[in-house]
PDB file of C-alpha atoms and ligand atoms in Angstrom:
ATOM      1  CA  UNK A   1      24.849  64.176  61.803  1.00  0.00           C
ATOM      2  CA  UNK A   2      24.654  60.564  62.733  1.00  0.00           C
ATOM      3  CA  UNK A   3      21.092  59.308  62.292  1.00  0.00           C
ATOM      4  CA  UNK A   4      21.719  55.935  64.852  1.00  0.00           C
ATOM      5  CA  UNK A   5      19.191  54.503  62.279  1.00  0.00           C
ATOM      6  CA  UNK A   6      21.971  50.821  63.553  1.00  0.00           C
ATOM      7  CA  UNK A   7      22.752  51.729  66.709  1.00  0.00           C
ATOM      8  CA  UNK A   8      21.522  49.838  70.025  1.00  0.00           C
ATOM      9  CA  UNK A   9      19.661  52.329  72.323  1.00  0.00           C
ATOM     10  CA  UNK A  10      20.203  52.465  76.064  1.00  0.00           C
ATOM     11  CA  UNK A  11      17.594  50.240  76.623  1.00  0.00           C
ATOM     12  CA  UNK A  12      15.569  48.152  74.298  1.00  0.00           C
ATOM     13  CA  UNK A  13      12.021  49.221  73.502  1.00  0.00           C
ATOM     14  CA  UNK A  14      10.865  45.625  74.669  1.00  0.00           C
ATOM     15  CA  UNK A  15      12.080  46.223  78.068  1.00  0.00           C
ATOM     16  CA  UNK A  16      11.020  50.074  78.186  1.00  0.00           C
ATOM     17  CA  UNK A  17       7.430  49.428  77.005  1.00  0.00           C
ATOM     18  CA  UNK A  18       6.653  46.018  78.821  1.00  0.00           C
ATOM     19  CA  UNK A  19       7.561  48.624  81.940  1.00  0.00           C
ATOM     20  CA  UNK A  20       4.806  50.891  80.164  1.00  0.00           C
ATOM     21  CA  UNK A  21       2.627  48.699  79.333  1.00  0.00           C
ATOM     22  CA  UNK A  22       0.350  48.725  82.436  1.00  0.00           C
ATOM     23  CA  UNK A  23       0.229  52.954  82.383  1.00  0.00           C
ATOM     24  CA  UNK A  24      -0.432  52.689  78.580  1.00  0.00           C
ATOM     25  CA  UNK A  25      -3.846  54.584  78.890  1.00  0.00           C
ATOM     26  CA  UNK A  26      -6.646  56.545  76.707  1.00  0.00           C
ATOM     27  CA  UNK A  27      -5.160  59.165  77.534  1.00  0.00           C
ATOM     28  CA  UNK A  28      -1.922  58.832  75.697  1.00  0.00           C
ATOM     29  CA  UNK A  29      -3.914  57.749  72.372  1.00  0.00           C
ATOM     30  CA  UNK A  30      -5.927  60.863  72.647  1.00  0.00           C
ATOM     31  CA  UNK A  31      -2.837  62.676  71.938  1.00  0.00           C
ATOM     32  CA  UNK A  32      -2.521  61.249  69.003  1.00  0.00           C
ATOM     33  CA  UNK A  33      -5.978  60.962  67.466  1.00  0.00           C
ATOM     34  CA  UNK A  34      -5.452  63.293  64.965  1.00  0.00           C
ATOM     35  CA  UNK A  35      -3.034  60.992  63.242  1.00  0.00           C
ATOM     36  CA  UNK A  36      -4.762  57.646  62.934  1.00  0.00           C
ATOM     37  CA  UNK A  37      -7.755  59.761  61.976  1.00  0.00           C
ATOM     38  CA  UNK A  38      -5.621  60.464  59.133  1.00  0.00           C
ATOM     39  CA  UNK A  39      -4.447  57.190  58.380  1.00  0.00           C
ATOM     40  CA  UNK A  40      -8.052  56.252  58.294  1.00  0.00           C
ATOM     41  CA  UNK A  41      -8.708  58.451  55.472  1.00  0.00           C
ATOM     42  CA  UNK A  42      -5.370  58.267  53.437  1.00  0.00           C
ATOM     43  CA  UNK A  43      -5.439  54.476  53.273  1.00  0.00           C
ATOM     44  CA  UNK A  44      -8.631  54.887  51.799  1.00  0.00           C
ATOM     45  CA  UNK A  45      -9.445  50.631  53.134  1.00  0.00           C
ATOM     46  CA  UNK A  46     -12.016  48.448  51.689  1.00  0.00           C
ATOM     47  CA  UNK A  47     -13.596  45.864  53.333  1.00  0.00           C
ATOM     48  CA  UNK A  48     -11.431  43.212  50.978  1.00  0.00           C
ATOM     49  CA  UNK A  49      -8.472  44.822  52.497  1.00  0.00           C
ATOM     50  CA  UNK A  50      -5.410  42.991  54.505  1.00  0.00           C
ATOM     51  CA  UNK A  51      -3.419  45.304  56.645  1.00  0.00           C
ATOM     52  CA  UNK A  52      -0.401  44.964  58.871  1.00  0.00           C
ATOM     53  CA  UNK A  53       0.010  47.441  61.871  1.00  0.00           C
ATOM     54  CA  UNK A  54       4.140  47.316  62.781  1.00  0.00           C
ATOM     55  CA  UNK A  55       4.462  48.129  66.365  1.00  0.00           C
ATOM     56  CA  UNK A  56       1.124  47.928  67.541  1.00  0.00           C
ATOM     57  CA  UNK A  57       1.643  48.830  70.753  1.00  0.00           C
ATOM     58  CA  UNK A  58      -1.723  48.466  72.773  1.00  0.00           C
ATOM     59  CA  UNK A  59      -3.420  47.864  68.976  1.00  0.00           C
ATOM     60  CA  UNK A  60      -4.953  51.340  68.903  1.00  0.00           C
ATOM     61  CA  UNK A  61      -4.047  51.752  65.689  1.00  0.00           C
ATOM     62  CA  UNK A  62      -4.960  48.169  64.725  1.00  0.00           C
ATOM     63  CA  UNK A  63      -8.377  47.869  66.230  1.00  0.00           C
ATOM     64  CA  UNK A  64      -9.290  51.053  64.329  1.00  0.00           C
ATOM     65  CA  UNK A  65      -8.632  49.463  61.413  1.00  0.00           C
ATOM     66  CA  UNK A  66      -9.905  46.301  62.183  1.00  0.00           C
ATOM     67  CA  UNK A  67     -13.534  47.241  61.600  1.00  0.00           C
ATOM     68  CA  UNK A  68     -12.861  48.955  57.856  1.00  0.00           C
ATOM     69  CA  UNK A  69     -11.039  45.863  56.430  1.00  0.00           C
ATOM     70  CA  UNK A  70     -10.797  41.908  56.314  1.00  0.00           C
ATOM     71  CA  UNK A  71      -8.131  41.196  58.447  1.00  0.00           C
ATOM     72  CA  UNK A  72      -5.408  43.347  60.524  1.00  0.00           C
ATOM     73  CA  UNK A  73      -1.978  41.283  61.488  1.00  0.00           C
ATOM     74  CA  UNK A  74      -0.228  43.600  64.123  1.00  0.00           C
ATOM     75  CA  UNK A  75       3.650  42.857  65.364  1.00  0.00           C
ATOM     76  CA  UNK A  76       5.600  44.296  68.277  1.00  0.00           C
ATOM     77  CA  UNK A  77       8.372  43.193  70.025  1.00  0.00           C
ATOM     78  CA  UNK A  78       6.863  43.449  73.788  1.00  0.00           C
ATOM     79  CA  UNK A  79       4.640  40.964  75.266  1.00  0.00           C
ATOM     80  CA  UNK A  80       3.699  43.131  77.924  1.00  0.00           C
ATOM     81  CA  UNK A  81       1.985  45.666  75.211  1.00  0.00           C
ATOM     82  CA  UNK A  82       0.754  42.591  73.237  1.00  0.00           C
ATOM     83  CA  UNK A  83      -0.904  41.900  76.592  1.00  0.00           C
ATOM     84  CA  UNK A  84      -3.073  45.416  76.199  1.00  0.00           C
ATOM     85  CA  UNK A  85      -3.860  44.931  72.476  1.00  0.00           C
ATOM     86  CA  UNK A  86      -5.108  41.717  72.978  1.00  0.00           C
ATOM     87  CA  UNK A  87      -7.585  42.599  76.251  1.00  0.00           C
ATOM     88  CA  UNK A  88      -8.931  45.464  73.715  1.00  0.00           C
ATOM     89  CA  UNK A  89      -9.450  43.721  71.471  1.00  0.00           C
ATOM     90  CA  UNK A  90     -11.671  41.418  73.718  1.00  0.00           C
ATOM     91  CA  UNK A  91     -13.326  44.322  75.325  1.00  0.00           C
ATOM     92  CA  UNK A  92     -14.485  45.578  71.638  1.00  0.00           C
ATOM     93  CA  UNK A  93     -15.502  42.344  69.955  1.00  0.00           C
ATOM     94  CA  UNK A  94     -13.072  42.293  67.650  1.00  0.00           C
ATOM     95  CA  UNK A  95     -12.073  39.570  66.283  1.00  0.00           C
ATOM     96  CA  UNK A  96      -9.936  40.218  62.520  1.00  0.00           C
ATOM     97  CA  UNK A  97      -7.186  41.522  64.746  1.00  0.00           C
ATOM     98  CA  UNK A  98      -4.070  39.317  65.331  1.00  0.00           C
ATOM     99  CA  UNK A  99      -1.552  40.051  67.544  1.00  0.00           C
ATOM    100  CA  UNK A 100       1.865  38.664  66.626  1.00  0.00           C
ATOM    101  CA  UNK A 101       5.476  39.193  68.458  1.00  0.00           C
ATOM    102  CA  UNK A 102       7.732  40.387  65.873  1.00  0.00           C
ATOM    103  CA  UNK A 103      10.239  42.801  65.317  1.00  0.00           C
ATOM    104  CA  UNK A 104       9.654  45.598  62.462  1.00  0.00           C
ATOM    105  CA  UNK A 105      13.139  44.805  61.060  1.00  0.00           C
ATOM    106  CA  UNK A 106      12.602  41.137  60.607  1.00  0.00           C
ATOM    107  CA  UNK A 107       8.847  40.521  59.813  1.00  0.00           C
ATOM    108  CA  UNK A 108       7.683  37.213  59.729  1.00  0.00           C
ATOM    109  CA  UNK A 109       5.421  37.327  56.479  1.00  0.00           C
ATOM    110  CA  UNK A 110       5.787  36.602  52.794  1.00  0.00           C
ATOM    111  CA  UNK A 111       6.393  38.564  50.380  1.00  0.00           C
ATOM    112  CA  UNK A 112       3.646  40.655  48.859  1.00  0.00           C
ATOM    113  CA  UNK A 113       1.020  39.775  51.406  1.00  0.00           C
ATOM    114  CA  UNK A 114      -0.844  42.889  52.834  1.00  0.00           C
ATOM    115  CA  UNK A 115      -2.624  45.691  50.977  1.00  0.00           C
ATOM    116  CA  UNK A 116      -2.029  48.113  53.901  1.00  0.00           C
ATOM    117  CA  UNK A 117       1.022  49.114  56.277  1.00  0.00           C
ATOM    118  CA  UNK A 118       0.595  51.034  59.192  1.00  0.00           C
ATOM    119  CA  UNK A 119       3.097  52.573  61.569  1.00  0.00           C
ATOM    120  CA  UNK A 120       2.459  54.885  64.056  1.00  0.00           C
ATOM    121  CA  UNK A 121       4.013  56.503  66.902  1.00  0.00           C
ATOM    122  CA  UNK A 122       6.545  54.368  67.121  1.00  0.00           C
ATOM    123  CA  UNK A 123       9.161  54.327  63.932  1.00  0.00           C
ATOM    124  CA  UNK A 124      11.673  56.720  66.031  1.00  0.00           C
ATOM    125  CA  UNK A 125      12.262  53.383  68.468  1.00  0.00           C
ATOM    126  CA  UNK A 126      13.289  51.154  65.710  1.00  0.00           C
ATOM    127  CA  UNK A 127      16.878  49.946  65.394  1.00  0.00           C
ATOM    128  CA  UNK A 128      17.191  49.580  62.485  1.00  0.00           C
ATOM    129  CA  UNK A 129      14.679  52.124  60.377  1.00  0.00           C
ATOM    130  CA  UNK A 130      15.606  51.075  56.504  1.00  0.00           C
ATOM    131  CA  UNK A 131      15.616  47.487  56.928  1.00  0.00           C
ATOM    132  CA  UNK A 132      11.913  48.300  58.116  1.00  0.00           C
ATOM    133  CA  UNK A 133      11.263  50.610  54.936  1.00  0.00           C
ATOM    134  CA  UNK A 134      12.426  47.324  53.204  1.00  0.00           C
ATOM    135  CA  UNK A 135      10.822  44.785  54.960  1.00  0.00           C
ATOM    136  CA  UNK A 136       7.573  47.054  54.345  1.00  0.00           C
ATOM    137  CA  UNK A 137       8.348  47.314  50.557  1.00  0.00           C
ATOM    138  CA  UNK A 138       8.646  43.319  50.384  1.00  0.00           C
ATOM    139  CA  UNK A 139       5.430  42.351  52.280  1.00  0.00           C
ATOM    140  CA  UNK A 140       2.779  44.784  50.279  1.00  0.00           C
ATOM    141  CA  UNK A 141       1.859  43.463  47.335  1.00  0.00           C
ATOM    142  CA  UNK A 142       2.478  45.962  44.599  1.00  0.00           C
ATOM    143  CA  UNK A 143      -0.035  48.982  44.354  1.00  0.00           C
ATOM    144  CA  UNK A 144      -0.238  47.900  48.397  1.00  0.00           C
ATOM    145  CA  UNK A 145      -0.284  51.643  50.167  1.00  0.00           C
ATOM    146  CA  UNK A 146       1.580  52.659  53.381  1.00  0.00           C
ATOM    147  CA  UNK A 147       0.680  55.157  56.225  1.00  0.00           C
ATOM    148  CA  UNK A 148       2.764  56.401  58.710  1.00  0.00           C
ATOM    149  CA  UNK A 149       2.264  59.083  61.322  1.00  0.00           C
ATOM    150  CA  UNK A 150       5.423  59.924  63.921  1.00  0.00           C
ATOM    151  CA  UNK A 151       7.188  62.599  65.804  1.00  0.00           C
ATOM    152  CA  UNK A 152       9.838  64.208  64.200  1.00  0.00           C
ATOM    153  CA  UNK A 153      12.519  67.094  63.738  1.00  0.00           C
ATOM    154  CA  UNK A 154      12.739  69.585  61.525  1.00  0.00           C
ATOM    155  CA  UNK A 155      15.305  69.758  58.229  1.00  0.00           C
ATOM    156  CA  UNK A 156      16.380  73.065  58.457  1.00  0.00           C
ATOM    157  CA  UNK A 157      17.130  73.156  62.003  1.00  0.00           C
ATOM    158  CA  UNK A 158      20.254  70.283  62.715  1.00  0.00           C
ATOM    159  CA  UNK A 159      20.693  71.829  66.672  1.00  0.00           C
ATOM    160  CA  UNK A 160      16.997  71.176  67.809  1.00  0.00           C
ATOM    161  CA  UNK A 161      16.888  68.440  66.218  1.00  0.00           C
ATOM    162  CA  UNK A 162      19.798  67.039  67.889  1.00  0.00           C
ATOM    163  CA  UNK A 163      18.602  68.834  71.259  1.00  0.00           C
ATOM    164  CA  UNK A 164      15.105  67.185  70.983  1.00  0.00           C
ATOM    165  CA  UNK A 165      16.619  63.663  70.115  1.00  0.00           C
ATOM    166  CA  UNK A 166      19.087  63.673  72.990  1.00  0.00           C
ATOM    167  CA  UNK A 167      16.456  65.024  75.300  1.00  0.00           C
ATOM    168  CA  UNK A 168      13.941  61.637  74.256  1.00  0.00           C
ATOM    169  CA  UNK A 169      16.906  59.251  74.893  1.00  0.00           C
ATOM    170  CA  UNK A 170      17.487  61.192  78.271  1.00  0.00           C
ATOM    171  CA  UNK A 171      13.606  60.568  79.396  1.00  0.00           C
ATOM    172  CA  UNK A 172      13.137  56.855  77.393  1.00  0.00           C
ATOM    173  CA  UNK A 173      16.371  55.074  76.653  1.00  0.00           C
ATOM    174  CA  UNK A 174      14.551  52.941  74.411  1.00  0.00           C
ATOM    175  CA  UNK A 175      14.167  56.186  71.689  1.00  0.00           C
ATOM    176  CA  UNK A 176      16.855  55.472  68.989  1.00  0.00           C
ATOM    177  CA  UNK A 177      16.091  58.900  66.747  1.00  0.00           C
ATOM    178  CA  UNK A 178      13.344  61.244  65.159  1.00  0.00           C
ATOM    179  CA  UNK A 179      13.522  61.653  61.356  1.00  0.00           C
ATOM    180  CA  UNK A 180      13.470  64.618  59.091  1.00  0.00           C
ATOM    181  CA  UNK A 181      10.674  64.861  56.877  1.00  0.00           C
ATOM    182  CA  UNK A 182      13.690  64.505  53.509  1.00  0.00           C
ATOM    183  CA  UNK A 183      15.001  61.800  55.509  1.00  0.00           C
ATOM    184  CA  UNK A 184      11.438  59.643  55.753  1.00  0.00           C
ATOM    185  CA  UNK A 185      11.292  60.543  51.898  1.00  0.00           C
ATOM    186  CA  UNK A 186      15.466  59.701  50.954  1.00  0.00           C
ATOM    187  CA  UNK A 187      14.735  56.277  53.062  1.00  0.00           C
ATOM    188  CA  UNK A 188      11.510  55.119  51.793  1.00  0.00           C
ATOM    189  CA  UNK A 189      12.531  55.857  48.355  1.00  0.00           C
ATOM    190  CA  UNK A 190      15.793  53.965  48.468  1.00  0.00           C
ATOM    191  CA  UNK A 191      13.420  50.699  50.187  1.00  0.00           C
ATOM    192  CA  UNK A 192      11.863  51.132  46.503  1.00  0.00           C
ATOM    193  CA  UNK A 193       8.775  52.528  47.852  1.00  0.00           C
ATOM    194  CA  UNK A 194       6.943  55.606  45.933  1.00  0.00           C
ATOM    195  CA  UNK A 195       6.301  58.929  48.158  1.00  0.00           C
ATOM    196  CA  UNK A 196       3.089  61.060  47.708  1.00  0.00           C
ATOM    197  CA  UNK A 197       3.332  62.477  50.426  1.00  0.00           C
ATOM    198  CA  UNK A 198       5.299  63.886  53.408  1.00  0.00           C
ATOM    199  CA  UNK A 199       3.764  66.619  55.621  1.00  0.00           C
ATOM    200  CA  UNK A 200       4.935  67.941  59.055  1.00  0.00           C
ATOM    201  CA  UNK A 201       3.513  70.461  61.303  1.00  0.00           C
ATOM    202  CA  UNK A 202       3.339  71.385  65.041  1.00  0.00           C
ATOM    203  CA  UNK A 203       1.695  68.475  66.935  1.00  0.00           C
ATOM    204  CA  UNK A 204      -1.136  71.147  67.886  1.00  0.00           C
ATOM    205  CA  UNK A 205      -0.632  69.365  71.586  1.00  0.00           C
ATOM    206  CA  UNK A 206       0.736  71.058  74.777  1.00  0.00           C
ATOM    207  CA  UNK A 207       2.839  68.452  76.676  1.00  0.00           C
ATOM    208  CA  UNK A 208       3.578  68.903  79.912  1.00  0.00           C
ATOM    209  CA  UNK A 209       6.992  68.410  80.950  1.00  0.00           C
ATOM    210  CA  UNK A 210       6.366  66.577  84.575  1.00  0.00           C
ATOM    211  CA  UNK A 211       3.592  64.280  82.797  1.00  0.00           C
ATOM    212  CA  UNK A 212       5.839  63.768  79.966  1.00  0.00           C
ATOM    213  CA  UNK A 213       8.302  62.172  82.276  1.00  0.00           C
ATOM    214  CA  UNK A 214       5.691  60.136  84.375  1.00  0.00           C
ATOM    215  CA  UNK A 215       4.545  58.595  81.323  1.00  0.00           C
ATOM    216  CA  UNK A 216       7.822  57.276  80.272  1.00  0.00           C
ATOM    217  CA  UNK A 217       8.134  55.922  84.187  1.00  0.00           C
ATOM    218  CA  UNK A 218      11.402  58.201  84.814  1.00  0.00           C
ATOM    219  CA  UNK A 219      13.519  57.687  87.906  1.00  0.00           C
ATOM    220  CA  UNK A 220      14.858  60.509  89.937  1.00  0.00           C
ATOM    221  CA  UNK A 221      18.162  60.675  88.394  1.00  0.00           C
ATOM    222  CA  UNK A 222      16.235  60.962  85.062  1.00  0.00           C
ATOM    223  CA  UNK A 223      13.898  63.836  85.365  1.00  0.00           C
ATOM    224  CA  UNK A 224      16.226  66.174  86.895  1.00  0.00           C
ATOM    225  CA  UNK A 225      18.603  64.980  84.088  1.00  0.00           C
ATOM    226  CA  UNK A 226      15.809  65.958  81.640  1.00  0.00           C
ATOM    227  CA  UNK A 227      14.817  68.774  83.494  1.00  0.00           C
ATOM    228  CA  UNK A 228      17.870  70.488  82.946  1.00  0.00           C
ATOM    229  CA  UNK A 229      18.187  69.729  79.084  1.00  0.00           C
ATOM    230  CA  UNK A 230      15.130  71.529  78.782  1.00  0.00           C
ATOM    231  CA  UNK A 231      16.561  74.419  80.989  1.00  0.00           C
ATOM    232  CA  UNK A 232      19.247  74.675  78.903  1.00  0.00           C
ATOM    233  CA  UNK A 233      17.512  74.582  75.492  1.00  0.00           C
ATOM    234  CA  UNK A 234      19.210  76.520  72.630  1.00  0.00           C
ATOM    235  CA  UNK A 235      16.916  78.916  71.365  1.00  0.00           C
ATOM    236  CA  UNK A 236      16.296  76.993  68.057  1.00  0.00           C
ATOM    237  CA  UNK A 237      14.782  74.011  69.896  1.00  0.00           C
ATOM    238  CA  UNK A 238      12.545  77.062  71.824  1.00  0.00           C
ATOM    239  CA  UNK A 239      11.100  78.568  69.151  1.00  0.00           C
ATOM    240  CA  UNK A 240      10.877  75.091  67.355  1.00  0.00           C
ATOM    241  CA  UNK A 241       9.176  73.065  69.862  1.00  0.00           C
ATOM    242  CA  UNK A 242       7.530  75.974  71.634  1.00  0.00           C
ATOM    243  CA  UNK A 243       9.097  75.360  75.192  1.00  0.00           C
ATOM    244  CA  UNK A 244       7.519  77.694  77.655  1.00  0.00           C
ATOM    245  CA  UNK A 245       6.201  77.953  81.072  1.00  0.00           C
ATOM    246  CA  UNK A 246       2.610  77.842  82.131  1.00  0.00           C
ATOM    247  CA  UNK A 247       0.843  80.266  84.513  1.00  0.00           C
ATOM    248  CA  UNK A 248       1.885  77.377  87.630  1.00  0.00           C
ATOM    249  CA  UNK A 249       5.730  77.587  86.460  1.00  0.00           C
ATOM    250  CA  UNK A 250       5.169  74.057  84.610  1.00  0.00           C
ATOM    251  CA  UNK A 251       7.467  73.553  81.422  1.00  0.00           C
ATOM    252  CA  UNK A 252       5.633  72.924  78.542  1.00  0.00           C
ATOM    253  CA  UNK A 253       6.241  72.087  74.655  1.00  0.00           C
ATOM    254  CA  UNK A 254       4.937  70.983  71.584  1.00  0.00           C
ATOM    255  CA  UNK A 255       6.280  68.391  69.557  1.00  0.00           C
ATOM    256  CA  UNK A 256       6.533  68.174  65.692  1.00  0.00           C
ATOM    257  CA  UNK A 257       4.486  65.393  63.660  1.00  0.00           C
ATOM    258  CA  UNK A 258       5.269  63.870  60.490  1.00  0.00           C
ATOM    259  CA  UNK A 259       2.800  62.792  58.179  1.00  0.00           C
ATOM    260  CA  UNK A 260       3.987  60.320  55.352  1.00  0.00           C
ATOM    261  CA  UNK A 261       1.883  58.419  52.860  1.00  0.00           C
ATOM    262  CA  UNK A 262       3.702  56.192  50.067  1.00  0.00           C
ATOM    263  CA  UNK A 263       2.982  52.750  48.005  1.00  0.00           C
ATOM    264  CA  UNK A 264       4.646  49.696  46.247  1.00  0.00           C
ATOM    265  CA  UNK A 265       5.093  50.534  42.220  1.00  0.00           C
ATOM    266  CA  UNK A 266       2.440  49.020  40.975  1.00  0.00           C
TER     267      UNK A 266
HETATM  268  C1  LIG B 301       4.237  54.319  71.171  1.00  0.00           C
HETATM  269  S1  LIG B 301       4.019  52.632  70.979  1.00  0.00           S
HETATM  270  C2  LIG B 301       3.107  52.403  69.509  1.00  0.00           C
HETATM  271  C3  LIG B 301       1.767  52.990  69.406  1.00  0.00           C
HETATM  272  C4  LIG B 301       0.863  52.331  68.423  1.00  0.00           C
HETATM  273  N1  LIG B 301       1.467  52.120  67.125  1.00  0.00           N
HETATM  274  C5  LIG B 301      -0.411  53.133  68.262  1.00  0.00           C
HETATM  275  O1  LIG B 301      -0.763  53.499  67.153  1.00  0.00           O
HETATM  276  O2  LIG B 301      -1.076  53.387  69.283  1.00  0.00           O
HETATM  277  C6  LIG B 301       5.582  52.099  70.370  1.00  0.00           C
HETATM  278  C7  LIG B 301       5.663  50.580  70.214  1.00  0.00           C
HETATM  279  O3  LIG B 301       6.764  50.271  69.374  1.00  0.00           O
HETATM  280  C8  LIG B 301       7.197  48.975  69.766  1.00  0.00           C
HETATM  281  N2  LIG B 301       8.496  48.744  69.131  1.00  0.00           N
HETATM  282  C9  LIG B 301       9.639  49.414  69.354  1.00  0.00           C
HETATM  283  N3  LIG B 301      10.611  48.955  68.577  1.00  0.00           N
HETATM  284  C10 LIG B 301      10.074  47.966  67.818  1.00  0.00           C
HETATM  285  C11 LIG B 301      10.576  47.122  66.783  1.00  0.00           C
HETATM  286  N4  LIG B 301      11.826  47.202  66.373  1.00  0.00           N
HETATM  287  N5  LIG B 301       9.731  46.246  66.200  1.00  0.00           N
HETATM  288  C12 LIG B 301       8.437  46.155  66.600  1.00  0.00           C
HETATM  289  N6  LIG B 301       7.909  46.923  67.584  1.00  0.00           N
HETATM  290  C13 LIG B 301       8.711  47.830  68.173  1.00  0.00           C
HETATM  291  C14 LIG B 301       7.201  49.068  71.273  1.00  0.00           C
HETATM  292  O4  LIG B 301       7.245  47.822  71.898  1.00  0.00           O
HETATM  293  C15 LIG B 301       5.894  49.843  71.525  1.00  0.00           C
HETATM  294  O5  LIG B 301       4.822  48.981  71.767  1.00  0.00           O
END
C-alpha cells in the first residue's frame, strides 16, 4: 500500500482551506471537542510552558491552550485560516497566541525550543508526514511532550482504509492520506520520538454525508462523484465506518480517531 506520505495532492491544502476558511465555524470544532479535551489533559501544561500548535487552522486548538501556558506559537500554511485564528484570538483577549505562516514540514524555529507540540485534525493533509515527525523531534527540547489527535484507518483492514482515503481525496483534494495507528507509532519512532501512547476508536460522531460535502465546498461533479463511492462501499469500509441511512434516506458514517501521545528522550 502506498502511504503518499511525498506525494502532491490534487490541490494544496493552502488553496482548499483559504476556500474554507470563511465556512470554518463552531460547529465543525464541536465535532472534535472530545480530542483537544484530551490534549488538554495529556499534555499535562504548566503555566511556564511554551507550546507550538502545527496547523492551527482557525487556532482552536491554540487558543485553548493559550490560557494554560506562557506562550502558544501556531503555523499553517493558509492565510485565509490565519485570518480566523487571529480575529479569535481578538474576540477572546488573548494575547500569548502567535500566529505564524509556516509549513509543518519546514518549521521556522530552533532547535529544542517548545515544551509542547500540538497537532490536530489536520496531520492527514500534510505532504510530507515524517519530515513533520522530524521537524517536531528537533524543535522540543528534550523531555518536551507531543499530542496529536486525527482521523484515521484501521490496521487490520487495508480495503477500507484505502476506500475511506480515496473517498477524502474525492470530496477535498487537498487530503494526502489517513494513518494507521502502527503507522503513527513506526513514524514517530523512526523521527526519534518515544510513544506512550496510541489509541483509536470510533469518532462517537454521526456525519452526515450531504453536510460532509458542503463543508468541504464540493462542486457538482464532486458530490455525485462522492456520492457514488459511498454507494459502492465494500462491506469492510460499512461495517468499519458505520455507513448507513437515516430515517430521511440521508447517508451517514462515522469516522475513526486516533489518539497519539509521545515525547523527546529526555
Ligand atoms: C482541519 S484544519 C486544522 C484544525 C486545527 N488544528 C484545530 O485544532 O482546530 C487543517 C489545517 O491544516 C493546514 N495545513 C495543511 N497542510 C499543512 C502543512 N503542510 N503545514 C501547515 N499547515 C497545514 C490547513 O491549512 C488547515 O488550516
Amino acid at each position: 500500500m502506498t502511504t503518499r506520505s511525498q506525494a502532491q495532492p490534487a490541490r494544496s491544502a493552502r488553496d482548499q482551506f483559504d476556500r474554507q476558511a470563511p465556512h470554518y465555524d463552531e460547529q465543525w470544532n464541536a465535532w472534535n471537542r472530545e480530542s483537544l479535551d484530551w490534549m488538554l489533559s495529556a499534555a499535562k501544561p504548566v503555566s511556564s510552558d511554551i507550546a507550538l500548535d502545527v496547523a492551527t487552522g482557525a487556532g482552536f486548538t491554540a487558543l485553548a491552550f493559550a490560557p494554560v501556558v506562557r506562550k502558544v506559537i501556531a503555523i499553517d500554511v493558509s492565510d485565509g485560516m490565519l485570518a480566523q485564528a487571529r480575529r479569535r484570538a481578538g474576540e477572546l483577549r488573548i494575547g500569548n497566541a502567535e500566529f505564524r505562516i509556516a509549513p509543518a514540514e519546514n518549521m521556522p524555529f530552533d532547535d529544542s525550543g517548545f515544551d509542547i507540540a500540538l497537532c490536530r485534525v489536520a496531520a492527514h493533509h500534510f505532504v510530507d508526514v515524517e519530515a513533520f515527525a522530524r521537524e517536531v523531534a528537533r524543535v522540543l527540547r528534550p523531555g518536551g511532550r507531543l499530542l496529536i489527535a486525527d482521523t484515521t484507518v484501521p490496521d487490520d483492514s487495508p480495503e477500507a482504509a484505502d476506500w475511506q482515503n480515496a473517498v477524502e481525496i474525492a470530496r477535498d483534494p487537498s487530503h494526502v492520506r489517513n494513518y494507521s495507528p502502527s503507522r503513527w507509532r513506526d513514524l514517530l519512532t523512526s523521527a526519534g520520538l518515544l510513544v506512550d501512547e496510541v489509541t483509536s476508536s470510533g469518532g462517537g460522531i454521526t456525519i452526515p454525508l450531504t453536510d460532509w460535502m458542503v463543508k468541504a465546498g464540493c462542486t457538482a461533479a464532486q458530490a455525485d462523484d462522492v456520492r457514488a463511492r459511498f454507494a459502492a462501499a465494500p462491506d469492510s469500509a460499512r461495517a468499519v465506518f458505520d455507513i448507513r441511512r437515516d430515517d430521511s434516506g440521508e447517508t451517514i458514517f462515522s469516522w475513526r480517531r486516533v489518539l497519539v501521545a509521545a515525547r523527546r528522550p529526555a
